[in-house]
Coordinates of C-alpha atoms and ligand atoms in Angstrom, one line a residue:
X1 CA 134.4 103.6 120.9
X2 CA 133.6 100.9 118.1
X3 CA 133.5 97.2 118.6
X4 CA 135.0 94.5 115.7
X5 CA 131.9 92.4 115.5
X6 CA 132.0 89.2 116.7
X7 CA 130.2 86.1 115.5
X8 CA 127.2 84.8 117.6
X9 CA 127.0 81.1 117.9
X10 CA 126.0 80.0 121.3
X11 CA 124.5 76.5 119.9
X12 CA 127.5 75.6 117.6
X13 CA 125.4 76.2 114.6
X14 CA 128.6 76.3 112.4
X15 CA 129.1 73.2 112.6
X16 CA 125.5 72.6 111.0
X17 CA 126.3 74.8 107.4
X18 CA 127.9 73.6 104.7
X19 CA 131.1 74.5 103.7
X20 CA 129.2 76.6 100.5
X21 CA 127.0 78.1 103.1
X22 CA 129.9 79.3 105.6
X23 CA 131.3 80.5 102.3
X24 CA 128.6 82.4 101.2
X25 CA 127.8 83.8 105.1
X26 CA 131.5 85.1 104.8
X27 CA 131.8 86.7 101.1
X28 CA 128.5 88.8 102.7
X29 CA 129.8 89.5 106.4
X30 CA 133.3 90.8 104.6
X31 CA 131.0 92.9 102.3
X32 CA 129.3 94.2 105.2
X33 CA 132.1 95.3 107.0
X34 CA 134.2 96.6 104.0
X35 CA 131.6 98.7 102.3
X36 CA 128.6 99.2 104.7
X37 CA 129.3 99.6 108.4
X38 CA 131.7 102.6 107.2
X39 CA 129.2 104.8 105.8
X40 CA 125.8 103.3 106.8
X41 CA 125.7 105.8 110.2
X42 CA 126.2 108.6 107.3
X43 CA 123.5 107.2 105.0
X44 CA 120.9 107.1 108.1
X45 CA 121.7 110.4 109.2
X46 CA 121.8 112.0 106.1
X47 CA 118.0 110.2 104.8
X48 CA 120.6 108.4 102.2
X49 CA 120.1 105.2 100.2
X50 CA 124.0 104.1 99.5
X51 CA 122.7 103.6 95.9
X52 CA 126.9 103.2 95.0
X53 CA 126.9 99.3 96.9
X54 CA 124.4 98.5 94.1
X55 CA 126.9 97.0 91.4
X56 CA 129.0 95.2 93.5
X57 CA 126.1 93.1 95.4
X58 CA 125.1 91.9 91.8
X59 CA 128.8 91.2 91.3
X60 CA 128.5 89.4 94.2
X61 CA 125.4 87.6 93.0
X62 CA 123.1 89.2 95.9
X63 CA 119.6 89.9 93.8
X64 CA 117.4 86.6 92.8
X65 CA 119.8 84.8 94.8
X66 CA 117.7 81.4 95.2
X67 CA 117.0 81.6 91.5
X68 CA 118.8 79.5 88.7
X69 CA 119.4 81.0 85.5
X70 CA 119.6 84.7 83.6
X71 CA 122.7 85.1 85.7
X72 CA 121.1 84.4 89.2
X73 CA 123.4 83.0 91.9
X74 CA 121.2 79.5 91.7
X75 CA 121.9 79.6 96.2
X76 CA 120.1 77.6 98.5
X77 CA 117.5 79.3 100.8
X78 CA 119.3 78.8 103.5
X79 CA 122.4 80.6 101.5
X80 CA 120.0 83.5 100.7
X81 CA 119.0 83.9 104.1
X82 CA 122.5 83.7 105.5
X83 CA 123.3 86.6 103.0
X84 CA 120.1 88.5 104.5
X85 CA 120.9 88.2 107.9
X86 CA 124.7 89.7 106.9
X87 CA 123.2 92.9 105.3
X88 CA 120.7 93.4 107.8
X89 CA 124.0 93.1 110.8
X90 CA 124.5 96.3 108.7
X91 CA 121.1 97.9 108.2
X92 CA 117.7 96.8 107.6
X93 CA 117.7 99.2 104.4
X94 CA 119.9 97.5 102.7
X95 CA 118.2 94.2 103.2
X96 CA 115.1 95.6 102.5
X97 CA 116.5 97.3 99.3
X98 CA 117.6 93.3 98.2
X99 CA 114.4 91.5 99.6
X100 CA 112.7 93.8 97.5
X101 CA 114.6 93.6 94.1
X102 CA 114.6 89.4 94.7
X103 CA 111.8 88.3 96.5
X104 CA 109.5 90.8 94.9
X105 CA 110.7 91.7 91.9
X106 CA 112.5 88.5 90.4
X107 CA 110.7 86.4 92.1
X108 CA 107.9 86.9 90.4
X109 CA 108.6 87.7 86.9
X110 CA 110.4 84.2 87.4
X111 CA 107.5 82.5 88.7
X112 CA 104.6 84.0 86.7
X113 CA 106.4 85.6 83.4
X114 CA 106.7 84.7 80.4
X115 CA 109.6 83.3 78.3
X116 CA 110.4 87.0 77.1
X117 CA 109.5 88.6 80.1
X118 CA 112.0 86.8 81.7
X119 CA 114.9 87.2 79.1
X120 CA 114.1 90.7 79.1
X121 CA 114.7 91.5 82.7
X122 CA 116.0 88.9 84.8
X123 CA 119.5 89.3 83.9
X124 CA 119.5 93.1 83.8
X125 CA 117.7 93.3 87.9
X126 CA 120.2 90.4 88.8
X127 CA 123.5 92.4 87.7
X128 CA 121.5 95.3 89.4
X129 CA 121.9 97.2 86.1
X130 CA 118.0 97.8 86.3
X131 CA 116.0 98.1 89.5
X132 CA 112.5 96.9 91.1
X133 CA 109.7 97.8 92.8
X134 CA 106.7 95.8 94.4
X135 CA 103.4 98.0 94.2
X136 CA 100.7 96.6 96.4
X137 CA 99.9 98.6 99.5
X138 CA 97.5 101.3 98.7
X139 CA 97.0 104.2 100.9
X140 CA 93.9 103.1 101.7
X141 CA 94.2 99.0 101.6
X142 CA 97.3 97.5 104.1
X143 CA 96.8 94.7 105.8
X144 CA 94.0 93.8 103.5
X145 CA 95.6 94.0 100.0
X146 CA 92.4 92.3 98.8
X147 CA 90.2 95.7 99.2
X148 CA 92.7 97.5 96.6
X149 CA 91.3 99.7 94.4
X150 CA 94.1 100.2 91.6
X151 CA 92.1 98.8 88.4
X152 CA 94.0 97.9 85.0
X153 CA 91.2 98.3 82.1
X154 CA 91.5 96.1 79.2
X155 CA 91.0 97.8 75.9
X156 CA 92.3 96.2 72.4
X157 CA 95.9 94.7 72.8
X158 CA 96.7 96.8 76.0
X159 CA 96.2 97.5 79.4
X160 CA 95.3 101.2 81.4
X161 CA 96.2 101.1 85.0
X162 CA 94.6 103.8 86.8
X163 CA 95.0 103.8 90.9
X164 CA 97.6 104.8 94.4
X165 CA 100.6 103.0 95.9
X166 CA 101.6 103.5 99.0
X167 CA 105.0 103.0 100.9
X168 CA 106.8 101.2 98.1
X169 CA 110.3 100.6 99.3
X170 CA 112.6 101.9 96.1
X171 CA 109.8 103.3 94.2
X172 CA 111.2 106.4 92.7
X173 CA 114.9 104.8 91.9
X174 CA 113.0 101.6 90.4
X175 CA 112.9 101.0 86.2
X176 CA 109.9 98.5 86.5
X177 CA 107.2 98.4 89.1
X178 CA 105.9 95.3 89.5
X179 CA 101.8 96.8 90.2
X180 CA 99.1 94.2 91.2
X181 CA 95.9 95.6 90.5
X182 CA 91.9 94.6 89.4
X183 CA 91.3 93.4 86.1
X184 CA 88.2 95.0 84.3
X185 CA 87.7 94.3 80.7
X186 CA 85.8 96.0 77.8
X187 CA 82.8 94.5 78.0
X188 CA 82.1 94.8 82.3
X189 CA 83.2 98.2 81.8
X190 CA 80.5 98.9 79.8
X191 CA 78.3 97.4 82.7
X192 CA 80.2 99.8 84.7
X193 CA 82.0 96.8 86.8
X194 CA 85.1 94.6 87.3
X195 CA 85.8 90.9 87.2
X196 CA 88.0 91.9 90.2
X197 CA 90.6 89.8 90.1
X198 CA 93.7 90.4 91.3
X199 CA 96.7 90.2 88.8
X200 CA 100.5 91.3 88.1
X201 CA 101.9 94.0 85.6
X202 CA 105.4 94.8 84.4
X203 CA 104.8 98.9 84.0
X204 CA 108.2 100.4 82.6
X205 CA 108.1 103.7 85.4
X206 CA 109.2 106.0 82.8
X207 CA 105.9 105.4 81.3
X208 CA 103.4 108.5 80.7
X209 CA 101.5 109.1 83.7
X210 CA 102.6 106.8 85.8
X211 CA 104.7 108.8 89.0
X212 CA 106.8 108.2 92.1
X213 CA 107.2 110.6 95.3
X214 CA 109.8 110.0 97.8
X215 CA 108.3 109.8 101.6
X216 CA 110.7 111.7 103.8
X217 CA 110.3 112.3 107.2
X218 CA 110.5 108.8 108.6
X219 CA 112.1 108.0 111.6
X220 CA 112.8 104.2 110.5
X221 CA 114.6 102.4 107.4
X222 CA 116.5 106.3 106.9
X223 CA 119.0 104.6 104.2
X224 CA 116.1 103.1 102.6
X225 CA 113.8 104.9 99.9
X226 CA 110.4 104.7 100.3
X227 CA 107.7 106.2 98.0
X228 CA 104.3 106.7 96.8
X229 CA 102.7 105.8 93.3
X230 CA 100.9 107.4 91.2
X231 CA 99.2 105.8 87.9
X232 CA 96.9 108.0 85.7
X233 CA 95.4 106.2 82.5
X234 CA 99.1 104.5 82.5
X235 CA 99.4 102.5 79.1
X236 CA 100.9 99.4 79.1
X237 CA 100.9 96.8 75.8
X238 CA 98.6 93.6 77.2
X239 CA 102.4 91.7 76.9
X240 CA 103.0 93.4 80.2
X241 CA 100.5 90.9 82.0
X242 CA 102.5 88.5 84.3
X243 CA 100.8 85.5 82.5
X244 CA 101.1 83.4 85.4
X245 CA 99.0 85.8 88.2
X246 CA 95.9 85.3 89.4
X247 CA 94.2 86.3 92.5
X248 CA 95.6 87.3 95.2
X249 CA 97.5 84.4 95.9
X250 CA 99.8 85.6 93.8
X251 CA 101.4 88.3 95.7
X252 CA 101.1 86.5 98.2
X253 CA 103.3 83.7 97.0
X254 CA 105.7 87.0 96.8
X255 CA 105.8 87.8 100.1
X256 CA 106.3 84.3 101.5
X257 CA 110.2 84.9 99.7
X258 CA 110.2 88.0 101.3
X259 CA 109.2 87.1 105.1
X260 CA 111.3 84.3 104.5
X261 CA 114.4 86.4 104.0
X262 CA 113.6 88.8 106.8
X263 CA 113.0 86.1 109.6
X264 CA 117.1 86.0 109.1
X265 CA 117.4 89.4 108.8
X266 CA 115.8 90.3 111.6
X267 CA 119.0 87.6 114.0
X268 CA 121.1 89.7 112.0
X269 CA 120.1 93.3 113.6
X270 CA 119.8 91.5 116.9
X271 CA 123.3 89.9 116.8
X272 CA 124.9 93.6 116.2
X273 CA 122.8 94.5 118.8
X274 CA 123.6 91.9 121.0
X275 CA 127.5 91.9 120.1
X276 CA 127.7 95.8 121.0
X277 CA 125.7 95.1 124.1
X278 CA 128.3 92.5 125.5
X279 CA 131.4 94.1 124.5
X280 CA 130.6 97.5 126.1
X281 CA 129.2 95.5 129.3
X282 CA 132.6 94.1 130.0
X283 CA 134.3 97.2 129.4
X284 CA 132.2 100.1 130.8
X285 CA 132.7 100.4 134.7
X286 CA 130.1 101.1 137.3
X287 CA 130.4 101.1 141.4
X288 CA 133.5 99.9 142.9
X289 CA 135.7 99.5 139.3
X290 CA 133.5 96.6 138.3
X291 CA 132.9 96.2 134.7
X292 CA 128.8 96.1 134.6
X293 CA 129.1 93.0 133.1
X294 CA 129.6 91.7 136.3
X295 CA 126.3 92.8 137.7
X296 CA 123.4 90.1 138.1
X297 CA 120.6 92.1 136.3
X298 CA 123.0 93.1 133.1
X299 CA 124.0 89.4 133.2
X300 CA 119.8 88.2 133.0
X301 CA 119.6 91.0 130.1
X302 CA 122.6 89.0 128.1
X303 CA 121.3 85.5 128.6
X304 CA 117.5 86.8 127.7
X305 CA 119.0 88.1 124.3
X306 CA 121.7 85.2 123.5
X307 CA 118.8 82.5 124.1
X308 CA 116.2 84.5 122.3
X309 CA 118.7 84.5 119.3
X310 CA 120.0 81.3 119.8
X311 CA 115.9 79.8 119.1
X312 CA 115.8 82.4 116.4
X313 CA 118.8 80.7 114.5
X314 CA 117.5 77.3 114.9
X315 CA 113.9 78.6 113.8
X316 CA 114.9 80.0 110.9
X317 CA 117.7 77.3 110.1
X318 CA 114.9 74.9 109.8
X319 CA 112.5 76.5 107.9
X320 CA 115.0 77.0 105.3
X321 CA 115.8 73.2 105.4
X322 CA 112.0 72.6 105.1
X323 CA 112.1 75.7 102.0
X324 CA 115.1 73.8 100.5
X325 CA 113.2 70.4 100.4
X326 CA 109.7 71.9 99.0
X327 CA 108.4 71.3 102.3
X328 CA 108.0 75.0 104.1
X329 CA 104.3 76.1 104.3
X330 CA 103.5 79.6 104.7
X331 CA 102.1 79.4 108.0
X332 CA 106.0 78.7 108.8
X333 CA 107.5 81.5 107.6
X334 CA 104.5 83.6 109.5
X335 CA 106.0 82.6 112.7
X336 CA 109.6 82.6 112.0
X337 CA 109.0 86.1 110.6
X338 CA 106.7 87.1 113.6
X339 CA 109.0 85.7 116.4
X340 CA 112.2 86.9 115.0
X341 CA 111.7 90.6 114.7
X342 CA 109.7 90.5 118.0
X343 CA 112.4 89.4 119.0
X344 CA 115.2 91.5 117.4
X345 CA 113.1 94.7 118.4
X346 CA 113.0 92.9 121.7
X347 CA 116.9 92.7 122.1
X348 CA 117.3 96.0 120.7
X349 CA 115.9 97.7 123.6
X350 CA 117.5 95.9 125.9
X351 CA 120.9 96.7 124.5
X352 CA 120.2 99.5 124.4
X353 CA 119.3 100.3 127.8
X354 CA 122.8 98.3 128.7
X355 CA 124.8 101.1 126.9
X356 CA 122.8 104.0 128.9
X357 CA 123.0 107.2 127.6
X358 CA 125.5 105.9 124.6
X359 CA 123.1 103.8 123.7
X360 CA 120.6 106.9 122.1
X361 CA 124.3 108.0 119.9
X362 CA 125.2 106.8 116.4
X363 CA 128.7 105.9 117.9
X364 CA 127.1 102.5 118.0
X365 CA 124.8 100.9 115.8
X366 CA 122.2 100.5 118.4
X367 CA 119.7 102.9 117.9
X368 CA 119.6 103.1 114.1
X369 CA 118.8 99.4 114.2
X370 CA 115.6 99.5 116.8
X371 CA 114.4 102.6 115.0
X372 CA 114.9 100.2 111.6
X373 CA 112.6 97.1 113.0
X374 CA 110.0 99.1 114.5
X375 CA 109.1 99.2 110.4
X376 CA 110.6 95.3 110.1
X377 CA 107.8 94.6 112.7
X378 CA 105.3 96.8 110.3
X379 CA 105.8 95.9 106.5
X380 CA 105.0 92.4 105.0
X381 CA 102.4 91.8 107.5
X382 CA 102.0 93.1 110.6
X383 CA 103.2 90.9 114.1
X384 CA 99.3 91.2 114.8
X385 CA 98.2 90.0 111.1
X386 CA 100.9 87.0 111.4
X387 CA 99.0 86.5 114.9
X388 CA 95.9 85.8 113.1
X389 CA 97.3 84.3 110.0
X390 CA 98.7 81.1 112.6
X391 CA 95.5 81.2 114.7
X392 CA 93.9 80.9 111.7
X393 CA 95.8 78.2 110.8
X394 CA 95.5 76.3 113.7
X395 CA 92.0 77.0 114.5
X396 CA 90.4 77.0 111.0
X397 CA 88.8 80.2 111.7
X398 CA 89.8 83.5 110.2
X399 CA 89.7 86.4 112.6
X400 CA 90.7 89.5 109.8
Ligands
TGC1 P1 92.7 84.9 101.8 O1 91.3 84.6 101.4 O2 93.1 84.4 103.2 O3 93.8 84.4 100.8 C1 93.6 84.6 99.4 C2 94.2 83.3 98.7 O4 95.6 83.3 99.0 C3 96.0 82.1 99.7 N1 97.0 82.5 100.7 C4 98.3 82.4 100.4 N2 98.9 81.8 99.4 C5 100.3 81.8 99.4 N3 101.0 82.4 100.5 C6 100.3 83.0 101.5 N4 101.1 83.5 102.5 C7 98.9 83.0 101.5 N5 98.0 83.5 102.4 C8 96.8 83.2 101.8 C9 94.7 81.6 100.3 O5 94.7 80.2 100.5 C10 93.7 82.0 99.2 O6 93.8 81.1 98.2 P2 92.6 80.7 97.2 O7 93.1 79.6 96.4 O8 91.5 80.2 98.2 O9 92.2 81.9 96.5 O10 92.9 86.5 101.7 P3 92.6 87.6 102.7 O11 92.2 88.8 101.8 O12 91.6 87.2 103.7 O13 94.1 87.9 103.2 C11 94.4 87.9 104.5 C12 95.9 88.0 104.8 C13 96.0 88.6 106.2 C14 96.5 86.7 104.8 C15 96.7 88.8 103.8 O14 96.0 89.7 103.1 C16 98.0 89.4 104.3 O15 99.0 88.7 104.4 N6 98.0 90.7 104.7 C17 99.3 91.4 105.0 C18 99.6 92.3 103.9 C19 101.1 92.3 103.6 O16 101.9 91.6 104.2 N7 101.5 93.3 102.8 C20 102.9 93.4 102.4 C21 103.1 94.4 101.3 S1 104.7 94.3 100.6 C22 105.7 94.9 101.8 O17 105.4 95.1 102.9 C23 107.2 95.0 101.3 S2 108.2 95.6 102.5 C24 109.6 95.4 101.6 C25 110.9 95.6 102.3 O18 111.4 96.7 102.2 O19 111.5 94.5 102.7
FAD2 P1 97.0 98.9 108.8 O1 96.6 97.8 107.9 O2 96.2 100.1 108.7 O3 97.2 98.4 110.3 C1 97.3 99.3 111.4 C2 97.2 98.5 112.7 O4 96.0 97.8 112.7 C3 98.3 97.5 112.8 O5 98.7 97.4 114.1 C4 97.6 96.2 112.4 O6 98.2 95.0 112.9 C5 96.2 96.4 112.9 N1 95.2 95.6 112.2 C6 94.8 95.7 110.9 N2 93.8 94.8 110.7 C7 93.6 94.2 111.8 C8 92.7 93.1 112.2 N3 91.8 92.5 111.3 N4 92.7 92.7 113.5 C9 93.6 93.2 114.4 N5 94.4 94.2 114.1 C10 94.4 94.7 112.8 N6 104.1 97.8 100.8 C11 104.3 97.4 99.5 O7 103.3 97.0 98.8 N7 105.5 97.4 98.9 C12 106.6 97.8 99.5 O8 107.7 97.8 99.0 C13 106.5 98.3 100.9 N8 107.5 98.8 101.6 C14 107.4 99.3 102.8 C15 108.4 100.0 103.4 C16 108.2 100.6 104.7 C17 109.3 101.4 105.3 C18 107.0 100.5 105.3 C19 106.8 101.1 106.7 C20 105.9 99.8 104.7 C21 106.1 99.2 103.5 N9 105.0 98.7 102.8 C22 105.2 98.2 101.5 C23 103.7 98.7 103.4 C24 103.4 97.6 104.5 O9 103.3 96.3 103.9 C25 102.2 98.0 105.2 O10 102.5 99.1 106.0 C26 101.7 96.9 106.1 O11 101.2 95.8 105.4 C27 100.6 97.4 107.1 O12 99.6 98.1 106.5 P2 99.2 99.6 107.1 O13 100.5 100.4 107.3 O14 98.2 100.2 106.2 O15 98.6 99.3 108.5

């Protein structure tokens, strides 16, 4: 049994989008359900990224959304997250494959590049003729990027990387890896140290020693690829500097896009979840030819989720108002990106346990979505590292 998805809008919140933004929440949802829902329990199953939806989302102007110019879709932030919360209704891999190719890739070229930088790659990642990847978890160095060890060497009019990435979402199909790594230079090589601060590089992956691995056997984010890098003595012309970087601020600023788009994401798993949940409740029958809708405790399960998502929405509603007036703060999207997969993961479980023993098959999107957060909850800071980024925050202290 399948369901037709039905919107969830418990608060009215239609009524608060603009006319663009409805329009832009409905060119996505009707990609969604044309393109992804009908292959996506395939993809999962199979360990497949559906690399064949890549065109048509830059036709549809998916990549760099919130950028202007070099053929980006100039949206509003809360446009881009509207389109993020419609691909992740579908999968979390597919969101993740566009977080990372905007938020991660474009974004920064666009922030910190230069003139030619940009011209050179902007337009080709936004059509999605060329694709990204963000290097800056090491195997070594997660939740504390800062401890990285990956060095670029300056010598003459070029750069040599040398170091390991780790879990790098579209690493091996990627054409540029965007690779933050520790600056040394000639002469504090000689003294056998590094300035150590942390900056950007373009590296071209077809470049000589630089090498991508595909990580298989995970459990999570199955229509996703995720990879490790290698770079050995990996040449790049000092032109490949993002200008702009410096410290680690800079990938930082990065992943502020990035949670951004997830915190809508993340309503987007849990209304599928949510929608399935409700629909097979008032049909599935239990004791005396009663539909378990109608029991009290299934009923409590319902209202938990459609209030949780409900508070979600307006969370993440206003944050993007706040992104769209200059006025978000990181510490913003920290909790809009901690609360709202908590909370997807949250209402994930509980619909499943509503659909019983068909909540564990692929019939229904259920599963593949739970098993999908439990990364969600993971990558771009952990729910316990956005913990102490906000008690930081409102204490002063920093507990890392
Ligand atoms: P700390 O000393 O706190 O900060 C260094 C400098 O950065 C500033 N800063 C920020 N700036 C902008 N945005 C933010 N979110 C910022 N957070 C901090 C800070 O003010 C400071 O500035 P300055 O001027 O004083 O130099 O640095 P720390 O080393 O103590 O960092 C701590 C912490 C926990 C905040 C940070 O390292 C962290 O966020 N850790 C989590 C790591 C993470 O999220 N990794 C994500 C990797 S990418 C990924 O997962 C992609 S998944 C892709 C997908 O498929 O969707
Ligand atoms: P660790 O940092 O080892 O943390 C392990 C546990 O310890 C966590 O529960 C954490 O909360 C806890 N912990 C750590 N420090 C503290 C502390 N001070 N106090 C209390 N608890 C603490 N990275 C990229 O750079 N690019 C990508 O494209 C990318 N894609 C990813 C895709 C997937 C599918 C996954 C799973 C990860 C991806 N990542 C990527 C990596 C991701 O950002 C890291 O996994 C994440 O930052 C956590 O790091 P870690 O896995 O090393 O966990």
């Amino acid at each position: 049994m399948s369901f037709k998805f039905q919107n969830v809008d418990f608060l009215h919140l239609d009524s608060s989008f603009s006319e663009d933004e409805l329009l832009v929440r409905r060119t996505a949802r009707e990609f969604v359900e044309d393109n992804l829902i009908p292959i996506i329990e395939d993809c999962f199953r199979e360990g497949r990224f559906p690399r064949e939806l890549v065109p048509m989302m830059g036709e549809l102007g998916f990549y760099g959304a919130s950028l202007e110019g070099y053929g980006c879709a100039g949206m509003s932030n809360v446009e881009y997250g509207l389109v993020m919360q419609e691909l992740e209704r579908g999968d979390s891999g597919l969101r993740s494959f566009v977080s990372v190719q905007s938020a991660l890739v474009m974004y920064p070229i666009y922030t910190f590049g230069s003139d030619e930088q940009k011209s050179a790659w902007l337009p080709a990642l936004a059509s999605g003729e060329k694709l990204g990847c963000f290097g800056l978890t090491e195997p070594g160095f997660g939740s504390n990027p800062g401890g990285m060890t990956t060095t670029a060497r300056k010598s003459a009019d070029e750069y040599i990387l040398n170091g390991e990435k780790m879990w790098i979402t579209s690493g091996s199909i990627a054409d540029v890896a965007i690779i933050w790594a520790k600056v040394a230079n000639e002469d504090n090589n000689k003294e056998g140290s590094a300035d150590n601060t942390v900056r950007g590089f373009l590296v071209e992956t077809d470049r000589p020693g630089f090498s991508a691995h595909e990580i298989h056997g995970k459990w999570s984010l199955r229509a996703s690829i995720t990879s490790g890098l290698t770079l050995q003595e990996v040449h790049i012309p000092a032109a490949n500097l993002l200008p702009g970087t410096s410290g680690l601020k800079s990938p930082l600023m990065c992943l502020n896009q990035a949670r951004y788009g997830i915190s809508w994401g993340a309503i987007g798993a849990a209304m599928s979840c949510y929608d399935t949940a409700l629909q097979y409740a008032k049909v599935r029958k239990q004791f005396h030819e009663q539909p378990i809708a109608s029991h009290q405790l299934i009923q409590e399960k319902l209202v938990w989720m459609v209030s949780e998502i409900s508070k979600a929405q307006l969370l993440s509603l206003h944050v993007g108002r706040l992104k769209d007036s200059g006025r978000a703060g990181h510490e913003h999207i920290s909790l809009a990106k901690r609360n709202n997969v908590w909370m997807a993961l949250e209402t994930a479980r509980m619909a499943r346990d509503i659909l019983g023993a068909n909540g564990i098959s692929d019939d229904y999107p259920i599963m593949r979505h739970m098993m999908n957060l439990e990364s969600v909850k993971t990558y771009e800071g952990t729910h316990d590292i956005h913990a102490l980024i906000l008690g930081q925050h409102i204490t002063g202290i920093a507990a890392y």
